[in-house]
Short mmCIF file of C-alpha atoms and ligand atoms in Angstrom, two decimals:
data_model
loop_
_atom_site.label_atom_id
_atom_site.label_comp_id
_atom_site.label_asym_id
_atom_site.label_seq_id
_atom_site.Cartn_x
_atom_site.Cartn_y
_atom_site.Cartn_z
CA MET A 1 -2.67 1.81 -22.86
CA THR A 2 -0.97 4.95 -21.67
CA GLU A 3 -2.06 7.89 -19.56
CA GLU A 4 -2.64 9.97 -22.72
CA ASN A 5 -5.46 7.64 -23.75
CA PHE A 6 -7.50 9.03 -20.86
CA ILE A 7 -7.40 12.62 -22.10
CA PRO A 8 -10.85 13.13 -23.64
CA LYS A 9 -11.60 14.48 -27.09
CA PRO A 10 -13.15 17.98 -27.03
CA TYR A 11 -16.60 17.77 -25.47
CA THR A 12 -19.52 17.84 -27.86
CA ASN A 13 -22.35 18.68 -25.44
CA SER A 14 -22.92 21.55 -23.08
CA ILE A 15 -24.69 21.32 -19.76
CA ASP A 16 -25.33 23.98 -17.10
CA SER A 17 -26.04 21.97 -14.01
CA GLY A 18 -27.01 18.57 -12.70
CA SER A 19 -26.36 15.97 -10.07
CA PHE A 20 -25.22 12.33 -9.90
CA THR A 21 -25.09 9.80 -7.08
CA TRP A 22 -22.98 6.65 -6.83
CA ALA A 23 -22.45 4.11 -4.07
CA SER A 24 -19.05 2.46 -4.08
CA PRO A 25 -17.65 -0.21 -1.77
CA SER A 26 -14.47 -0.68 0.16
CA ASN A 27 -12.20 -3.60 -0.70
CA ILE A 28 -9.81 -5.86 1.17
CA ALA A 29 -6.53 -6.85 -0.45
CA LEU A 30 -5.44 -10.50 -0.42
CA VAL A 31 -2.09 -9.72 -2.04
CA LYS A 32 -1.23 -6.26 -0.76
CA TYR A 33 -0.24 -3.03 -2.48
CA TRP A 34 2.48 -1.44 -0.37
CA GLY A 35 4.91 0.87 -2.10
CA LYS A 36 4.37 3.16 -5.08
CA LYS A 37 6.26 5.16 -7.68
CA GLU A 38 5.42 8.63 -8.95
CA HIS A 39 1.89 9.26 -10.24
CA GLN A 40 0.35 6.54 -8.08
CA ILE A 41 1.98 3.67 -9.97
CA PRO A 42 2.18 0.60 -7.72
CA GLU A 43 5.50 -1.13 -7.11
CA ASN A 44 3.75 -4.50 -7.29
CA PRO A 45 0.42 -5.90 -8.45
CA SER A 46 -2.33 -6.58 -5.89
CA ILE A 47 -5.65 -8.41 -5.80
CA SER A 48 -8.65 -7.73 -3.58
CA PHE A 49 -12.09 -8.91 -2.65
CA THR A 50 -14.65 -6.19 -3.28
CA LEU A 51 -16.88 -5.74 -0.23
CA ASN A 52 -20.63 -5.47 -0.29
CA ASN A 53 -21.78 -3.65 2.85
CA CYS A 54 -19.00 -1.16 3.62
CA LYS A 55 -19.85 1.56 1.15
CA THR A 56 -19.61 5.28 0.54
CA THR A 57 -22.50 7.05 -1.15
CA THR A 58 -21.59 10.30 -2.85
CA THR A 59 -23.71 12.88 -4.65
CA VAL A 60 -21.96 15.46 -6.77
CA SER A 61 -24.12 18.43 -7.75
CA PHE A 62 -22.59 20.82 -10.26
CA SER A 63 -23.40 24.22 -11.70
CA LYS A 64 -21.59 26.21 -14.34
CA LYS A 65 -19.45 29.10 -13.06
CA GLU A 66 -19.44 32.58 -14.59
CA ILE A 67 -15.67 32.73 -14.69
CA ASN A 68 -12.98 30.08 -14.48
CA THR A 69 -11.11 30.89 -11.32
CA GLY A 70 -9.52 27.63 -10.22
CA PHE A 71 -11.37 24.78 -8.54
CA SER A 72 -14.51 25.58 -6.63
CA PHE A 73 -16.12 22.95 -4.42
CA GLU A 74 -17.56 22.29 -0.98
CA VAL A 75 -17.66 18.94 0.81
CA PHE A 76 -20.21 17.55 3.28
CA LEU A 77 -20.07 14.36 5.35
CA ASP A 78 -23.46 13.31 6.72
CA GLY A 79 -24.75 16.81 5.99
CA GLU A 80 -21.92 18.60 7.80
CA GLN A 81 -19.42 20.73 5.96
CA LYS A 82 -15.93 19.18 6.15
CA GLU A 83 -13.16 21.70 5.58
CA ASP A 84 -10.57 19.07 6.49
CA PHE A 85 -11.59 16.86 3.53
CA LYS A 86 -10.81 19.64 1.06
CA PRO A 87 -7.02 19.37 0.71
CA LYS A 88 -7.20 15.72 -0.37
CA ILE A 89 -9.89 16.54 -2.93
CA GLU A 90 -7.97 19.60 -4.13
CA THR A 91 -4.91 17.34 -4.69
CA PHE A 92 -7.12 14.84 -6.49
CA PHE A 93 -8.61 17.56 -8.73
CA LYS A 94 -5.11 18.80 -9.62
CA ARG A 95 -3.99 15.29 -10.53
CA VAL A 96 -7.01 14.55 -12.72
CA GLU A 97 -7.61 18.00 -14.25
CA VAL A 98 -5.86 17.07 -17.51
CA TYR A 99 -8.16 14.02 -17.84
CA LEU A 100 -11.34 15.90 -16.83
CA PRO A 101 -10.95 19.36 -18.35
CA PHE A 102 -14.44 20.38 -17.20
CA LEU A 103 -13.34 20.53 -13.55
CA ASN A 104 -12.55 24.23 -13.79
CA ALA A 105 -15.82 25.17 -15.39
CA TYR A 106 -18.19 24.20 -12.58
CA HIS A 107 -18.83 24.67 -8.89
CA PHE A 108 -19.27 21.28 -7.18
CA LYS A 109 -21.16 20.33 -4.07
CA ILE A 110 -19.91 16.94 -2.87
CA GLU A 111 -22.14 15.21 -0.33
CA THR A 112 -20.95 11.95 1.08
CA SER A 113 -21.85 9.38 3.72
CA ASN A 114 -20.49 5.99 4.75
CA THR A 115 -22.37 2.87 5.80
CA PHE A 116 -19.62 2.25 8.35
CA PRO A 117 -18.64 4.52 11.24
CA HIS A 118 -16.29 7.27 10.05
CA SER A 119 -13.56 6.84 12.64
CA SER A 120 -13.81 3.06 12.68
CA GLY A 121 -10.34 2.53 11.29
CA ILE A 122 -11.97 1.22 8.11
CA ALA A 123 -10.35 3.12 5.29
CA SER A 124 -12.90 5.28 3.54
CA SER A 125 -10.43 6.45 0.90
CA ALA A 126 -11.07 3.47 -1.41
CA SER A 127 -14.86 3.73 -1.32
CA GLY A 128 -14.82 7.54 -1.14
CA MET A 129 -12.45 8.18 -4.00
CA SER A 130 -14.07 5.58 -6.25
CA ALA A 131 -17.54 7.03 -5.62
CA LEU A 132 -16.26 10.54 -6.39
CA ALA A 133 -14.50 9.35 -9.56
CA LEU A 134 -17.71 7.70 -10.74
CA CYS A 135 -19.77 10.86 -10.18
CA LEU A 136 -17.23 12.86 -12.18
CA MET A 137 -17.33 10.26 -14.95
CA SER A 138 -21.12 10.55 -15.06
CA ILE A 139 -20.69 14.28 -15.68
CA GLU A 140 -18.14 13.61 -18.42
CA LYS A 141 -20.53 11.13 -20.03
CA GLU A 142 -23.13 13.90 -20.32
CA LEU A 143 -20.59 16.14 -22.02
CA SER A 144 -19.43 13.54 -24.53
CA THR A 145 -21.38 11.46 -26.99
CA ASP A 146 -19.34 8.28 -27.21
CA VAL A 147 -18.37 6.76 -23.87
CA SER A 148 -18.83 2.98 -23.79
CA GLU A 149 -19.69 1.15 -20.56
CA GLN A 150 -16.27 -0.49 -20.58
CA ASP A 151 -14.37 2.75 -21.12
CA PHE A 152 -16.46 4.43 -18.43
CA ILE A 153 -15.44 1.93 -15.73
CA LYS A 154 -11.83 1.83 -16.90
CA LYS A 155 -11.47 5.59 -16.75
CA ALA A 156 -13.32 5.78 -13.43
CA SER A 157 -10.79 3.28 -12.03
CA PHE A 158 -7.92 5.23 -13.58
CA LEU A 159 -9.17 8.43 -11.92
CA ALA A 160 -9.91 6.73 -8.59
CA ARG A 161 -6.31 5.48 -8.54
CA LEU A 162 -5.10 9.05 -8.74
CA GLY A 163 -7.22 9.84 -5.66
CA SER A 164 -6.10 6.80 -3.67
CA GLY A 165 -4.32 3.75 -5.06
CA SER A 166 -6.54 1.06 -3.59
CA ALA A 167 -9.65 2.97 -4.75
CA CYS A 168 -9.08 1.73 -8.30
CA ARG A 169 -9.97 -1.78 -7.04
CA SER A 170 -13.42 -0.69 -5.77
CA LEU A 171 -15.45 -0.31 -8.95
CA GLU A 172 -16.24 -3.86 -9.92
CA GLY A 173 -16.57 -7.18 -8.17
CA ASP A 174 -15.93 -9.64 -6.91
CA LEU A 175 -12.15 -9.89 -7.32
CA VAL A 176 -10.08 -7.09 -8.82
CA VAL A 177 -6.43 -6.97 -9.87
CA TRP A 178 -4.45 -3.77 -10.05
CA GLY A 179 -0.89 -3.70 -11.35
CA THR A 180 0.72 -5.32 -14.34
CA HIS A 181 1.25 -9.05 -13.97
CA ASP A 182 2.50 -11.32 -16.75
CA GLU A 183 -0.05 -14.03 -16.09
CA ILE A 184 -3.12 -11.81 -15.74
CA LYS A 185 -4.57 -10.77 -19.04
CA GLY A 186 -5.41 -7.09 -19.31
CA SER A 187 -3.80 -6.18 -15.97
CA SER A 188 -2.42 -2.66 -15.79
CA ASP A 189 -0.61 -0.31 -13.44
CA LEU A 190 -3.06 2.40 -14.51
CA PHE A 191 -6.39 0.91 -13.40
CA GLY A 192 -7.98 -2.11 -11.76
CA VAL A 193 -9.46 -4.94 -13.82
CA LYS A 194 -12.03 -7.53 -12.91
CA TYR A 195 -10.22 -10.82 -12.27
CA PRO A 196 -10.48 -12.50 -15.68
CA TYR A 197 -10.20 -16.23 -14.85
CA ASP A 198 -12.24 -19.01 -13.26
CA VAL A 199 -12.91 -18.75 -9.55
CA HIS A 200 -13.70 -21.94 -7.61
CA GLN A 201 -17.08 -22.31 -5.94
CA ASN A 202 -15.32 -22.24 -2.52
CA PHE A 203 -14.78 -18.50 -2.92
CA LYS A 204 -18.35 -17.58 -3.87
CA ASN A 205 -19.93 -15.31 -1.27
CA TYR A 206 -16.77 -15.42 0.83
CA GLN A 207 -17.43 -13.76 4.18
CA ASP A 208 -15.46 -10.93 5.81
CA THR A 209 -16.26 -9.93 9.37
CA ILE A 210 -14.31 -6.83 10.33
CA LEU A 211 -13.38 -6.70 14.00
CA LEU A 212 -12.94 -3.10 15.12
CA VAL A 213 -10.01 -3.36 17.47
CA ASP A 214 -8.91 0.23 17.42
CA LYS A 215 -11.06 2.99 16.06
CA GLY A 216 -8.52 5.75 16.66
CA GLU A 217 -6.96 7.95 14.01
CA LYS A 218 -4.50 6.15 11.77
CA GLN A 219 -1.02 6.17 13.27
CA VAL A 220 0.57 6.27 9.82
CA SER A 221 -1.16 7.79 6.80
CA SER A 222 -1.12 5.53 3.76
CA THR A 223 1.00 8.05 1.84
CA VAL A 224 3.63 8.03 4.59
CA GLY A 225 3.34 4.24 4.75
CA HIS A 226 3.94 3.74 1.06
CA ASN A 227 6.89 6.13 1.18
CA LEU A 228 8.51 3.95 3.83
CA MET A 229 9.16 1.44 1.05
CA HIS A 230 11.55 3.87 -0.67
CA GLY A 231 15.01 2.72 0.34
CA HIS A 232 13.54 -0.04 2.52
CA PRO A 233 16.18 -2.80 2.86
CA PHE A 234 13.69 -5.55 1.92
CA ALA A 235 11.67 -3.64 -0.67
CA GLN A 236 12.85 -5.35 -3.85
CA GLU A 237 12.38 -8.83 -2.38
CA ARG A 238 8.92 -7.87 -1.18
CA PHE A 239 7.88 -6.64 -4.63
CA LYS A 240 9.13 -9.90 -6.18
CA GLN A 241 7.29 -11.91 -3.54
CA ALA A 242 4.01 -10.10 -4.22
CA ASN A 243 4.36 -10.98 -7.91
CA SER A 244 4.93 -14.64 -7.16
CA ASN A 245 2.15 -14.66 -4.55
CA LEU A 246 -0.23 -13.34 -7.16
CA SER A 247 0.83 -16.15 -9.53
CA GLN A 248 0.09 -18.64 -6.77
CA MET A 249 -3.22 -16.96 -6.06
CA VAL A 250 -4.30 -17.55 -9.66
CA SER A 251 -3.97 -21.31 -9.21
CA ILE A 252 -5.52 -21.24 -5.72
CA LEU A 253 -8.55 -19.35 -7.01
CA LYS A 254 -8.91 -21.95 -9.72
CA ASN A 255 -8.42 -25.12 -7.68
CA GLY A 256 -10.18 -23.89 -4.52
CA ASP A 257 -7.42 -25.08 -2.17
CA LEU A 258 -8.39 -23.35 1.07
CA ASP A 259 -5.28 -24.43 3.01
CA GLN A 260 -3.09 -22.72 0.44
CA PHE A 261 -5.41 -19.72 0.36
CA ILE A 262 -5.19 -19.31 4.13
CA ALA A 263 -1.40 -19.62 4.17
CA LEU A 264 -0.99 -17.07 1.41
CA VAL A 265 -3.48 -14.53 2.76
CA GLU A 266 -2.18 -14.60 6.34
CA SER A 267 1.42 -14.45 5.16
CA GLU A 268 0.58 -11.38 3.04
CA ALA A 269 -1.02 -9.65 6.03
CA LEU A 270 1.92 -10.31 8.32
CA THR A 271 4.41 -9.35 5.60
CA LEU A 272 2.66 -5.99 5.18
CA HIS A 273 3.05 -5.36 8.91
CA ALA A 274 6.62 -6.70 8.86
CA MET A 275 7.44 -4.09 6.21
CA MET A 276 6.23 -1.39 8.58
CA MET A 277 8.10 -2.83 11.53
CA THR A 278 11.34 -2.96 9.54
CA SER A 279 11.19 0.47 7.91
CA MET A 280 12.87 3.62 9.17
CA PRO A 281 11.10 5.12 11.01
CA TYR A 282 9.41 1.90 12.20
CA PHE A 283 5.84 1.33 13.33
CA ILE A 284 3.81 -1.36 15.03
CA LEU A 285 0.24 -0.95 13.85
CA MET A 286 -1.12 -4.07 15.53
CA LYS A 287 -2.46 -3.72 19.07
CA PRO A 288 -2.34 -6.38 21.79
CA ASN A 289 -5.93 -7.32 20.93
CA THR A 290 -4.97 -7.82 17.27
CA LEU A 291 -2.55 -10.53 18.40
CA GLU A 292 -5.06 -12.03 20.82
CA ILE A 293 -7.53 -12.37 17.97
CA ILE A 294 -4.96 -13.89 15.61
CA ASN A 295 -4.03 -16.51 18.20
CA LYS A 296 -7.68 -17.30 18.90
CA ILE A 297 -8.28 -17.76 15.17
CA TRP A 298 -5.31 -20.11 14.91
CA ASN A 299 -6.50 -22.17 17.88
CA TYR A 300 -10.06 -22.36 16.60
CA ARG A 301 -8.91 -23.41 13.14
CA LYS A 302 -6.74 -26.17 14.56
CA GLN A 303 -9.35 -27.48 16.97
CA LYS A 304 -12.33 -27.36 14.63
CA GLY A 305 -10.69 -28.01 11.28
CA SER A 306 -12.20 -24.70 10.17
CA ASN A 307 -11.10 -22.67 7.14
CA VAL A 308 -11.32 -19.33 8.93
CA CYS A 309 -8.34 -17.00 8.50
CA PHE A 310 -7.44 -13.34 8.96
CA THR A 311 -6.06 -10.47 7.00
CA LEU A 312 -5.09 -6.97 8.03
CA ASP A 313 -5.03 -3.51 6.51
CA ALA A 314 -2.54 -0.88 7.60
CA GLY A 315 -4.06 -0.75 11.09
CA ALA A 316 -5.10 -2.82 14.09
CA ASN A 317 -8.50 -4.04 12.87
CA VAL A 318 -8.79 -7.69 11.86
CA HIS A 319 -10.65 -8.92 8.79
CA VAL A 320 -11.88 -12.44 9.54
CA LEU A 321 -12.32 -14.31 6.25
CA TYR A 322 -14.24 -17.57 5.86
CA PRO A 323 -16.24 -19.57 3.32
CA GLN A 324 -19.99 -19.10 3.19
CA ASN A 325 -20.73 -22.62 4.48
CA GLU A 326 -19.02 -21.78 7.79
CA THR A 327 -20.98 -18.59 8.41
CA ALA A 328 -23.09 -19.82 11.33
CA SER A 329 -20.27 -21.54 13.22
CA VAL A 330 -17.70 -18.77 12.70
CA LEU A 331 -20.16 -16.06 13.75
CA GLU A 332 -20.82 -18.04 16.91
CA PHE A 333 -17.06 -18.24 17.51
CA ILE A 334 -16.70 -14.50 16.89
CA LYS A 335 -19.48 -13.67 19.34
CA ASN A 336 -18.20 -16.05 22.00
CA GLU A 337 -14.49 -15.49 21.74
CA LEU A 338 -13.50 -12.46 19.67
CA VAL A 339 -15.99 -9.69 20.38
CA ALA A 340 -14.36 -9.19 23.77
CA TYR A 341 -11.27 -7.86 21.98
CA CYS A 342 -13.21 -5.31 19.88
CA GLN A 343 -13.58 -1.69 20.94
CA ASN A 344 -17.09 -1.38 22.40
CA GLY A 345 -17.70 -4.90 21.10
CA GLN A 346 -18.09 -3.54 17.56
CA TYR A 347 -17.74 -5.58 14.40
CA ILE A 348 -19.13 -5.39 10.87
CA CYS A 349 -20.33 -8.39 8.85
CA ASP A 350 -19.56 -8.17 5.18
CA VAL A 351 -19.36 -10.45 2.16
CA ILE A 352 -17.70 -10.13 -1.20
CA GLY A 353 -19.79 -8.02 -3.53
CA LEU A 354 -20.25 -6.86 -7.06
CA GLY A 355 -18.89 -3.33 -7.03
CA ALA A 356 -20.21 0.19 -7.37
CA ASN A 357 -23.69 1.15 -8.45
CA LYS A 358 -25.41 4.30 -9.69
CA LEU A 359 -28.33 5.50 -7.59
C1 2P0 B 1 -3.97 -2.43 -0.04
N1 2P0 B 1 -3.41 -0.65 1.61
O1 2P0 B 1 -3.54 -3.14 -0.96
C2 2P0 B 1 -2.96 -1.86 0.95
C3 2P0 B 1 -2.71 -2.84 2.04
C4 2P0 B 1 -3.44 -0.79 3.04
C5 2P0 B 1 -2.78 -2.05 3.32
O2 2P0 B 1 -3.63 0.45 -0.28
O3 2P0 B 1 -1.50 6.57 -0.83
O4 2P0 B 1 -5.10 4.45 0.70
O5 2P0 B 1 -3.93 6.63 -1.36
O6 2P0 B 1 -2.37 5.27 -2.78
O7 2P0 B 1 -4.57 2.99 -1.30
C6 2P0 B 1 -3.93 1.75 1.62
O8 2P0 B 1 -3.32 2.74 0.88
O9 2P0 B 1 -2.85 4.59 -0.45
C7 2P0 B 1 -3.64 0.48 0.93
P1 2P0 B 1 -2.66 5.83 -1.41
P2 2P0 B 1 -4.10 3.71 -0.10
O10 2P0 B 1 -5.20 -2.23 0.13
#
């Protein structure tokens, strides 16, 4: 498939106004996307768990304009107008205009809210951009007669990617691959696909407790972060490693080997941060409490023979991952030993989920 396949045929229906609402989750990468080419094409394939509780709900209301004078939209977060959200959406609209030619014909009111605190350091771009892409696809579906369920999700993921790369992994569950990989059937640089192979029982209802270590503004925007991989001395090796890690992940997901899973997932997290520490300019996005938590997790795992492990996003928060059968004991450990390292003692319990849904 190529980008051209996503340009729609002339619309057959006409519609003056309406409104659609979608809820879309965040996701946490196991093999990380870090580095992209032009047009939001990833340098390497990635795979993520779709989350269940960390979601963005977005309503897009639209009404036909009298004259086509560029994009016209307003954005609200929790009922409050957000001027500072507009540039990112304007950029998104420009990128997707050729694929959604109706964007110029309507005025849009975009109302959004998150189930997680806005400045929690949990990226809302994945859930936010996927929810917005889905609402726009619902409008397109009204304007066209022949959009299959499969094409709908594929194009929504394609559009979400153009808003924010990782957003294309937030439409379906419970594992999603984005980026072409020889061993993963149907995988594409253009959109995320539901992981197509067997997944061992060990990974069903896998738990993710997000420890909010630092809720401040992101030190490095993801766009700046990805750009740091251009000319990075270790970039090519990293991209190769991500490919081979994804190959390994395919067998781990099949055989359910949790020791191998833990080693791969933690290594991916630390490699992501190592890339940032070794770029120019360089950044340390972990905080002292991030390291305290990592060491506590390692000690606990050793002492108790637990399968708990961690992963990180491009920030200081820690995602604590563990199998469902350890939920009670790991939550006890988190409360007793890790909450002290969270800002205001805050953490969010999540579990892998099934993807976005229309409300
Ligand atoms: C990921 N992250 O795979 C990686 C790991 C964060 C750490 O994708 O510039 O918001 O919008 O394409 O997707 C965060 O970057 O970046 C990210 P853009 P995005 O989840």
